[in-house]
Amino acid sequence: MENIGTGLLLMIVGMTTVFAILLIVIYLGKGLIILVNKYAPEEIKIQPTKNLKRADISSNLPNEEVAAIISAVSIITHGRGKITKIEKA
């Protein structure tokens, strides 16, 4: 019975050690992510979109709404999105 007690003690110490090391790795990783994002944030370059004719997109929306939609799509898609038509649902 002495061997079982020693085995259980070693198992508990080993599992606790592994758990503690994993927690250290997780929190160091989170800290590194925060530091990198704080001091070296990713630069987002917005490319200007092509001048689209108003008739090509929509004729029943005000100019401000069309400009807002074009800007939002450009920002979200990092300049890779293209608007061909705007319709009300």
PDB file of N, CA and C in Angstrom:
ATOM      1  N   MET A   1       0.811  -1.197   0.000  1.00  0.00           N
ATOM      2  CA  MET A   1       0.000   0.000   0.000  1.00  0.00           C
ATOM      3  C   MET A   1       0.857   1.264   0.000  1.00  0.00           C
ATOM      4  N   GLU A   2       2.070   1.116   0.438  1.00  0.00           N
ATOM      5  CA  GLU A   2       2.957   2.272   0.475  1.00  0.00           C
ATOM      6  C   GLU A   2       3.279   2.762  -0.935  1.00  0.00           C
ATOM      7  N   ASN A   3       3.402   1.835  -1.883  1.00  0.00           N
ATOM      8  CA  ASN A   3       3.708   2.199  -3.264  1.00  0.00           C
ATOM      9  C   ASN A   3       2.554   2.971  -3.918  1.00  0.00           C
ATOM     10  N   ILE A   4       1.338   2.631  -3.586  1.00  0.00           N
ATOM     11  CA  ILE A   4       0.181   3.325  -4.148  1.00  0.00           C
ATOM     12  C   ILE A   4       0.148   4.769  -3.653  1.00  0.00           C
ATOM     13  N   GLY A   5       0.411   4.968  -2.393  1.00  0.00           N
ATOM     14  CA  GLY A   5       0.441   6.314  -1.825  1.00  0.00           C
ATOM     15  C   GLY A   5       1.529   7.160  -2.463  1.00  0.00           C
ATOM     16  N   THR A   6       2.699   6.576  -2.653  1.00  0.00           N
ATOM     17  CA  THR A   6       3.799   7.296  -3.291  1.00  0.00           C
ATOM     18  C   THR A   6       3.456   7.611  -4.742  1.00  0.00           C
ATOM     19  N   GLY A   7       2.843   6.656  -5.431  1.00  0.00           N
ATOM     20  CA  GLY A   7       2.440   6.862  -6.825  1.00  0.00           C
ATOM     21  C   GLY A   7       1.409   7.969  -6.960  1.00  0.00           C
ATOM     22  N   LEU A   8       0.427   7.984  -6.067  1.00  0.00           N
ATOM     23  CA  LEU A   8      -0.591   9.036  -6.103  1.00  0.00           C
ATOM     24  C   LEU A   8       0.010  10.401  -5.797  1.00  0.00           C
ATOM     25  N   LEU A   9       0.929  10.447  -4.841  1.00  0.00           N
ATOM     26  CA  LEU A   9       1.588  11.708  -4.508  1.00  0.00           C
ATOM     27  C   LEU A   9       2.396  12.232  -5.694  1.00  0.00           C
ATOM     28  N   LEU A  10       3.140  11.349  -6.350  1.00  0.00           N
ATOM     29  CA  LEU A  10       3.909  11.751  -7.521  1.00  0.00           C
ATOM     30  C   LEU A  10       2.991  12.219  -8.656  1.00  0.00           C
ATOM     31  N   MET A  11       1.861  11.540  -8.836  1.00  0.00           N
ATOM     32  CA  MET A  11       0.909  11.923  -9.871  1.00  0.00           C
ATOM     33  C   MET A  11       0.332  13.314  -9.588  1.00  0.00           C
ATOM     34  N   ILE A  12      -0.023  13.579  -8.359  1.00  0.00           N
ATOM     35  CA  ILE A  12      -0.599  14.882  -7.990  1.00  0.00           C
ATOM     36  C   ILE A  12       0.432  15.987  -8.152  1.00  0.00           C
ATOM     37  N   VAL A  13       1.665  15.744  -7.709  1.00  0.00           N
ATOM     38  CA  VAL A  13       2.720  16.743  -7.857  1.00  0.00           C
ATOM     39  C   VAL A  13       3.009  16.991  -9.331  1.00  0.00           C
ATOM     40  N   GLY A  14       3.073  15.951 -10.129  1.00  0.00           N
ATOM     41  CA  GLY A  14       3.341  16.089 -11.555  1.00  0.00           C
ATOM     42  C   GLY A  14       2.233  16.838 -12.287  1.00  0.00           C
ATOM     43  N   MET A  15       0.986  16.491 -12.013  1.00  0.00           N
ATOM     44  CA  MET A  15      -0.131  17.158 -12.672  1.00  0.00           C
ATOM     45  C   MET A  15      -0.221  18.620 -12.249  1.00  0.00           C
ATOM     46  N   THR A  16       0.052  18.907 -10.995  1.00  0.00           N
ATOM     47  CA  THR A  16       0.043  20.289 -10.517  1.00  0.00           C
ATOM     48  C   THR A  16       1.144  21.097 -11.188  1.00  0.00           C
ATOM     49  N   THR A  17       2.309  20.493 -11.334  1.00  0.00           N
ATOM     50  CA  THR A  17       3.423  21.172 -11.988  1.00  0.00           C
ATOM     51  C   THR A  17       3.093  21.478 -13.451  1.00  0.00           C
ATOM     52  N   VAL A  18       2.554  20.499 -14.154  1.00  0.00           N
ATOM     53  CA  VAL A  18       2.180  20.702 -15.554  1.00  0.00           C
ATOM     54  C   VAL A  18       1.114  21.783 -15.672  1.00  0.00           C
ATOM     55  N   PHE A  19       0.124  21.754 -14.807  1.00  0.00           N
ATOM     56  CA  PHE A  19      -0.932  22.758 -14.828  1.00  0.00           C
ATOM     57  C   PHE A  19      -0.371  24.153 -14.586  1.00  0.00           C
ATOM     58  N   ALA A  20       0.538  24.286 -13.614  1.00  0.00           N
ATOM     59  CA  ALA A  20       1.136  25.588 -13.314  1.00  0.00           C
ATOM     60  C   ALA A  20       1.965  26.094 -14.492  1.00  0.00           C
ATOM     61  N   ILE A  21       2.731  25.218 -15.124  1.00  0.00           N
ATOM     62  CA  ILE A  21       3.546  25.633 -16.271  1.00  0.00           C
ATOM     63  C   ILE A  21       2.653  26.050 -17.432  1.00  0.00           C
ATOM     64  N   LEU A  22       1.565  25.323 -17.665  1.00  0.00           N
ATOM     65  CA  LEU A  22       0.637  25.705 -18.735  1.00  0.00           C
ATOM     66  C   LEU A  22       0.003  27.071 -18.460  1.00  0.00           C
ATOM     67  N   LEU A  23      -0.350  27.341 -17.223  1.00  0.00           N
ATOM     68  CA  LEU A  23      -0.894  28.661 -16.881  1.00  0.00           C
ATOM     69  C   LEU A  23       0.133  29.755 -17.135  1.00  0.00           C
ATOM     70  N   ILE A  24       1.385  29.491 -16.775  1.00  0.00           N
ATOM     71  CA  ILE A  24       2.441  30.476 -17.026  1.00  0.00           C
ATOM     72  C   ILE A  24       2.585  30.732 -18.519  1.00  0.00           C
ATOM     73  N   VAL A  25       2.579  29.676 -19.320  1.00  0.00           N
ATOM     74  CA  VAL A  25       2.699  29.833 -20.782  1.00  0.00           C
ATOM     75  C   VAL A  25       1.523  30.628 -21.339  1.00  0.00           C
ATOM     76  N   ILE A  26       0.318  30.334 -20.879  1.00  0.00           N
ATOM     77  CA  ILE A  26      -0.879  31.033 -21.376  1.00  0.00           C
ATOM     78  C   ILE A  26      -0.801  32.524 -21.055  1.00  0.00           C
ATOM     79  N   TYR A  27      -0.485  32.859 -19.806  1.00  0.00           N
ATOM     80  CA  TYR A  27      -0.467  34.272 -19.425  1.00  0.00           C
ATOM     81  C   TYR A  27       0.712  35.031 -20.031  1.00  0.00           C
ATOM     82  N   LEU A  28       1.852  34.376 -20.200  1.00  0.00           N
ATOM     83  CA  LEU A  28       2.960  35.025 -20.899  1.00  0.00           C
ATOM     84  C   LEU A  28       2.603  35.275 -22.370  1.00  0.00           C
ATOM     85  N   GLY A  29       1.897  34.335 -22.983  1.00  0.00           N
ATOM     86  CA  GLY A  29       1.455  34.520 -24.372  1.00  0.00           C
ATOM     87  C   GLY A  29       0.472  35.665 -24.506  1.00  0.00           C
ATOM     88  N   LYS A  30      -0.479  35.747 -23.586  1.00  0.00           N
ATOM     89  CA  LYS A  30      -1.435  36.862 -23.610  1.00  0.00           C
ATOM     90  C   LYS A  30      -0.729  38.199 -23.406  1.00  0.00           C
ATOM     91  N   GLY A  31       0.237  38.215 -22.475  1.00  0.00           N
ATOM     92  CA  GLY A  31       0.995  39.440 -22.235  1.00  0.00           C
ATOM     93  C   GLY A  31       1.800  39.852 -23.454  1.00  0.00           C
ATOM     94  N   LEU A  32       2.393  38.878 -24.136  1.00  0.00           N
ATOM     95  CA  LEU A  32       3.154  39.173 -25.345  1.00  0.00           C
ATOM     96  C   LEU A  32       2.249  39.732 -26.430  1.00  0.00           C
ATOM     97  N   ILE A  33       1.066  39.177 -26.584  1.00  0.00           N
ATOM     98  CA  ILE A  33       0.114  39.678 -27.578  1.00  0.00           C
ATOM     99  C   ILE A  33      -0.267  41.121 -27.262  1.00  0.00           C
ATOM    100  N   ILE A  34      -0.527  41.411 -26.002  1.00  0.00           N
ATOM    101  CA  ILE A  34      -0.894  42.776 -25.614  1.00  0.00           C
ATOM    102  C   ILE A  34       0.246  43.744 -25.890  1.00  0.00           C
ATOM    103  N   LEU A  35       1.476  43.349 -25.536  1.00  0.00           N
ATOM    104  CA  LEU A  35       2.635  44.218 -25.781  1.00  0.00           C
ATOM    105  C   LEU A  35       2.858  44.474 -27.271  1.00  0.00           C
ATOM    106  N   VAL A  36       2.756  43.434 -28.072  1.00  0.00           N
ATOM    107  CA  VAL A  36       2.971  43.595 -29.511  1.00  0.00           C
ATOM    108  C   VAL A  36       1.891  44.485 -30.107  1.00  0.00           C
ATOM    109  N   ASN A  37       0.654  44.285 -29.719  1.00  0.00           N
ATOM    110  CA  ASN A  37      -0.431  45.114 -30.250  1.00  0.00           C
ATOM    111  C   ASN A  37      -0.322  46.563 -29.787  1.00  0.00           C
ATOM    112  N   LYS A  38       0.253  46.783 -28.610  1.00  0.00           N
ATOM    113  CA  LYS A  38       0.374  48.137 -28.087  1.00  0.00           C
ATOM    114  C   LYS A  38       1.503  48.895 -28.772  1.00  0.00           C
ATOM    115  N   TYR A  39       2.668  48.262 -28.920  1.00  0.00           N
ATOM    116  CA  TYR A  39       3.843  48.964 -29.426  1.00  0.00           C
ATOM    117  C   TYR A  39       4.084  48.781 -30.926  1.00  0.00           C
ATOM    118  N   ALA A  40       3.481  47.784 -31.531  1.00  0.00           N
ATOM    119  CA  ALA A  40       3.663  47.568 -32.969  1.00  0.00           C
ATOM    120  C   ALA A  40       2.334  47.125 -33.589  1.00  0.00           C
ATOM    121  N   PRO A  41       1.328  48.020 -33.599  1.00  0.00           N
ATOM    122  CA  PRO A  41       0.035  47.618 -34.150  1.00  0.00           C
ATOM    123  C   PRO A  41       0.126  47.414 -35.664  1.00  0.00           C
ATOM    124  N   GLU A  42      -0.754  46.579 -36.150  1.00  0.00           N
ATOM    125  CA  GLU A  42      -0.806  46.312 -37.579  1.00  0.00           C
ATOM    126  C   GLU A  42      -1.319  47.556 -38.303  1.00  0.00           C
ATOM    127  N   GLU A  43      -0.615  47.923 -39.354  1.00  0.00           N
ATOM    128  CA  GLU A  43      -1.017  49.097 -40.112  1.00  0.00           C
ATOM    129  C   GLU A  43      -2.070  48.691 -41.134  1.00  0.00           C
ATOM    130  N   ILE A  44      -3.167  49.427 -41.133  1.00  0.00           N
ATOM    131  CA  ILE A  44      -4.237  49.181 -42.087  1.00  0.00           C
ATOM    132  C   ILE A  44      -4.162  50.265 -43.146  1.00  0.00           C
ATOM    133  N   LYS A  45      -3.869  49.850 -44.356  1.00  0.00           N
ATOM    134  CA  LYS A  45      -3.774  50.806 -45.447  1.00  0.00           C
ATOM    135  C   LYS A  45      -5.074  50.742 -46.243  1.00  0.00           C
ATOM    136  N   ILE A  46      -5.723  51.871 -46.352  1.00  0.00           N
ATOM    137  CA  ILE A  46      -6.967  51.950 -47.098  1.00  0.00           C
ATOM    138  C   ILE A  46      -6.662  52.498 -48.479  1.00  0.00           C
ATOM    139  N   GLN A  47      -6.971  51.685 -49.471  1.00  0.00           N
ATOM    140  CA  GLN A  47      -6.746  52.117 -50.834  1.00  0.00           C
ATOM    141  C   GLN A  47      -8.008  52.814 -51.331  1.00  0.00           C
ATOM    142  N   PRO A  48      -7.842  53.919 -52.021  1.00  0.00           N
ATOM    143  CA  PRO A  48      -9.026  54.598 -52.533  1.00  0.00           C
ATOM    144  C   PRO A  48      -9.730  53.736 -53.574  1.00  0.00           C
ATOM    145  N   THR A  49     -11.048  53.785 -53.531  1.00  0.00           N
ATOM    146  CA  THR A  49     -11.815  53.022 -54.495  1.00  0.00           C
ATOM    147  C   THR A  49     -11.940  53.801 -55.791  1.00  0.00           C
ATOM    148  N   LYS A  50     -12.267  53.087 -56.821  1.00  0.00           N
ATOM    149  CA  LYS A  50     -12.464  53.732 -58.114  1.00  0.00           C
ATOM    150  C   LYS A  50     -13.708  54.615 -58.048  1.00  0.00           C
ATOM    151  N   ASN A  51     -13.689  55.667 -58.812  1.00  0.00           N
ATOM    152  CA  ASN A  51     -14.859  56.533 -58.861  1.00  0.00           C
ATOM    153  C   ASN A  51     -15.959  55.816 -59.639  1.00  0.00           C
ATOM    154  N   LEU A  52     -17.006  55.497 -58.942  1.00  0.00           N
ATOM    155  CA  LEU A  52     -18.125  54.830 -59.584  1.00  0.00           C
ATOM    156  C   LEU A  52     -19.190  55.850 -59.929  1.00  0.00           C
ATOM    157  N   LYS A  53     -19.791  55.652 -61.040  1.00  0.00           N
ATOM    158  CA  LYS A  53     -20.885  56.542 -61.429  1.00  0.00           C
ATOM    159  C   LYS A  53     -22.093  56.218 -60.573  1.00  0.00           C
ATOM    160  N   ARG A  54     -22.800  57.254 -60.213  1.00  0.00           N
ATOM    161  CA  ARG A  54     -23.964  57.072 -59.358  1.00  0.00           C
ATOM    162  C   ARG A  54     -25.002  56.182 -60.029  1.00  0.00           C
ATOM    163  N   ALA A  55     -25.148  56.275 -61.315  1.00  0.00           N
ATOM    164  CA  ALA A  55     -26.136  55.463 -62.025  1.00  0.00           C
ATOM    165  C   ALA A  55     -25.755  53.987 -62.004  1.00  0.00           C
ATOM    166  N   ASP A  56     -24.456  53.704 -61.857  1.00  0.00           N
ATOM    167  CA  ASP A  56     -24.016  52.310 -61.831  1.00  0.00           C
ATOM    168  C   ASP A  56     -24.416  51.612 -60.541  1.00  0.00           C
ATOM    169  N   ILE A  57     -24.526  52.361 -59.459  1.00  0.00           N
ATOM    170  CA  ILE A  57     -24.789  51.741 -58.162  1.00  0.00           C
ATOM    171  C   ILE A  57     -26.268  51.775 -57.816  1.00  0.00           C
ATOM    172  N   SER A  58     -26.817  52.944 -57.672  1.00  0.00           N
ATOM    173  CA  SER A  58     -28.204  53.077 -57.257  1.00  0.00           C
ATOM    174  C   SER A  58     -28.672  54.487 -57.578  1.00  0.00           C
ATOM    175  N   SER A  59     -29.903  54.593 -57.942  1.00  0.00           N
ATOM    176  CA  SER A  59     -30.417  55.919 -58.278  1.00  0.00           C
ATOM    177  C   SER A  59     -31.428  56.423 -57.259  1.00  0.00           C
ATOM    178  N   ASN A  60     -31.782  55.616 -56.262  1.00  0.00           N
ATOM    179  CA  ASN A  60     -32.814  56.042 -55.319  1.00  0.00           C
ATOM    180  C   ASN A  60     -32.274  56.299 -53.905  1.00  0.00           C
ATOM    181  N   LEU A  61     -30.962  56.379 -53.736  1.00  0.00           N
ATOM    182  CA  LEU A  61     -30.390  56.676 -52.427  1.00  0.00           C
ATOM    183  C   LEU A  61     -29.696  58.029 -52.460  1.00  0.00           C
ATOM    184  N   PRO A  62     -29.708  58.736 -51.333  1.00  0.00           N
ATOM    185  CA  PRO A  62     -28.981  60.014 -51.283  1.00  0.00           C
ATOM    186  C   PRO A  62     -27.469  59.799 -51.413  1.00  0.00           C
ATOM    187  N   ASN A  63     -26.785  60.836 -51.869  1.00  0.00           N
ATOM    188  CA  ASN A  63     -25.339  60.745 -52.078  1.00  0.00           C
ATOM    189  C   ASN A  63     -24.589  60.380 -50.804  1.00  0.00           C
ATOM    190  N   GLU A  64     -25.046  60.888 -49.645  1.00  0.00           N
ATOM    191  CA  GLU A  64     -24.370  60.616 -48.388  1.00  0.00           C
ATOM    192  C   GLU A  64     -24.427  59.129 -48.036  1.00  0.00           C
ATOM    193  N   GLU A  65     -25.573  58.498 -48.283  1.00  0.00           N
ATOM    194  CA  GLU A  65     -25.714  57.078 -47.967  1.00  0.00           C
ATOM    195  C   GLU A  65     -24.842  56.229 -48.884  1.00  0.00           C
ATOM    196  N   VAL A  66     -24.789  56.564 -50.147  1.00  0.00           N
ATOM    197  CA  VAL A  66     -23.958  55.818 -51.094  1.00  0.00           C
ATOM    198  C   VAL A  66     -22.491  55.966 -50.700  1.00  0.00           C
ATOM    199  N   ALA A  67     -22.069  57.168 -50.338  1.00  0.00           N
ATOM    200  CA  ALA A  67     -20.688  57.393 -49.928  1.00  0.00           C
ATOM    201  C   ALA A  67     -20.362  56.617 -48.655  1.00  0.00           C
ATOM    202  N   ALA A  68     -21.302  56.571 -47.713  1.00  0.00           N
ATOM    203  CA  ALA A  68     -21.087  55.829 -46.462  1.00  0.00           C
ATOM    204  C   ALA A  68     -20.967  54.329 -46.730  1.00  0.00           C
ATOM    205  N   ILE A  69     -21.793  53.807 -47.617  1.00  0.00           N
ATOM    206  CA  ILE A  69     -21.743  52.376 -47.943  1.00  0.00           C
ATOM    207  C   ILE A  69     -20.431  52.038 -48.630  1.00  0.00           C
ATOM    208  N   ILE A  70     -20.015  52.860 -49.578  1.00  0.00           N
ATOM    209  CA  ILE A  70     -18.756  52.617 -50.286  1.00  0.00           C
ATOM    210  C   ILE A  70     -17.579  52.673 -49.313  1.00  0.00           C
ATOM    211  N   SER A  71     -17.585  53.642 -48.407  1.00  0.00           N
ATOM    212  CA  SER A  71     -16.503  53.761 -47.423  1.00  0.00           C
ATOM    213  C   SER A  71     -16.469  52.562 -46.486  1.00  0.00           C
ATOM    214  N   ALA A  72     -17.640  52.130 -46.016  1.00  0.00           N
ATOM    215  CA  ALA A  72     -17.692  50.993 -45.099  1.00  0.00           C
ATOM    216  C   ALA A  72     -17.176  49.723 -45.762  1.00  0.00           C
ATOM    217  N   VAL A  73     -17.586  49.477 -46.990  1.00  0.00           N
ATOM    218  CA  VAL A  73     -17.124  48.282 -47.699  1.00  0.00           C
ATOM    219  C   VAL A  73     -15.622  48.356 -47.936  1.00  0.00           C
ATOM    220  N   SER A  74     -15.117  49.521 -48.271  1.00  0.00           N
ATOM    221  CA  SER A  74     -13.680  49.688 -48.505  1.00  0.00           C
ATOM    222  C   SER A  74     -12.881  49.436 -47.234  1.00  0.00           C
ATOM    223  N   ILE A  75     -13.356  49.934 -46.104  1.00  0.00           N
ATOM    224  CA  ILE A  75     -12.646  49.748 -44.843  1.00  0.00           C
ATOM    225  C   ILE A  75     -12.686  48.286 -44.406  1.00  0.00           C
ATOM    226  N   ILE A  76     -13.848  47.672 -44.482  1.00  0.00           N
ATOM    227  CA  ILE A  76     -13.990  46.297 -44.011  1.00  0.00           C
ATOM    228  C   ILE A  76     -13.199  45.316 -44.871  1.00  0.00           C
ATOM    229  N   THR A  77     -13.200  45.529 -46.186  1.00  0.00           N
ATOM    230  CA  THR A  77     -12.522  44.594 -47.088  1.00  0.00           C
ATOM    231  C   THR A  77     -11.094  45.016 -47.403  1.00  0.00           C
ATOM    232  N   HIS A  78     -10.602  46.082 -46.747  1.00  0.00           N
ATOM    233  CA  HIS A  78      -9.252  46.602 -46.968  1.00  0.00           C
ATOM    234  C   HIS A  78      -9.024  46.964 -48.427  1.00  0.00           C
ATOM    235  N   GLY A  79     -10.029  47.539 -49.048  1.00  0.00           N
ATOM    236  CA  GLY A  79      -9.907  48.018 -50.419  1.00  0.00           C
ATOM    237  C   GLY A  79     -10.078  46.952 -51.474  1.00  0.00           C
ATOM    238  N   ARG A  80     -10.371  45.711 -51.083  1.00  0.00           N
ATOM    239  CA  ARG A  80     -10.521  44.630 -52.058  1.00  0.00           C
ATOM    240  C   ARG A  80     -11.969  44.407 -52.483  1.00  0.00           C
ATOM    241  N   GLY A  81     -12.923  45.017 -51.772  1.00  0.00           N
ATOM    242  CA  GLY A  81     -14.327  44.821 -52.101  1.00  0.00           C
ATOM    243  C   GLY A  81     -14.782  45.723 -53.228  1.00  0.00           C
ATOM    244  N   LYS A  82     -15.796  45.282 -53.929  1.00  0.00           N
ATOM    245  CA  LYS A  82     -16.309  46.061 -55.040  1.00  0.00           C
ATOM    246  C   LYS A  82     -17.832  46.070 -54.951  1.00  0.00           C
ATOM    247  N   ILE A  83     -18.395  47.268 -55.068  1.00  0.00           N
ATOM    248  CA  ILE A  83     -19.845  47.409 -55.018  1.00  0.00           C
ATOM    249  C   ILE A  83     -20.325  47.540 -56.459  1.00  0.00           C
ATOM    250  N   THR A  84     -21.237  46.688 -56.832  1.00  0.00           N
ATOM    251  CA  THR A  84     -21.786  46.766 -58.186  1.00  0.00           C
ATOM    252  C   THR A  84     -23.217  47.285 -58.180  1.00  0.00           C
ATOM    253  N   LYS A  85     -23.944  47.002 -57.102  1.00  0.00           N
ATOM    254  CA  LYS A  85     -25.340  47.427 -57.061  1.00  0.00           C
ATOM    255  C   LYS A  85     -25.801  47.484 -55.616  1.00  0.00           C
ATOM    256  N   ILE A  86     -26.607  48.498 -55.296  1.00  0.00           N
ATOM    257  CA  ILE A  86     -27.183  48.632 -53.961  1.00  0.00           C
ATOM    258  C   ILE A  86     -28.689  48.572 -54.105  1.00  0.00           C
ATOM    259  N   GLU A  87     -29.295  47.649 -53.371  1.00  0.00           N
ATOM    260  CA  GLU A  87     -30.754  47.508 -53.420  1.00  0.00           C
ATOM    261  C   GLU A  87     -31.304  47.513 -51.995  1.00  0.00           C
ATOM    262  N   LYS A  88     -32.466  48.078 -51.836  1.00  0.00           N
ATOM    263  CA  LYS A  88     -33.148  48.002 -50.554  1.00  0.00           C
ATOM    264  C   LYS A  88     -33.843  46.655 -50.473  1.00  0.00           C
ATOM    265  N   ALA A  89     -33.768  46.049 -49.286  1.00  0.00           N
ATOM    266  CA  ALA A  89     -34.382  44.727 -49.113  1.00  0.00           C
ATOM    267  C   ALA A  89     -35.846  44.861 -48.802  1.00  0.00           C
TER     268      ALA A  89
END
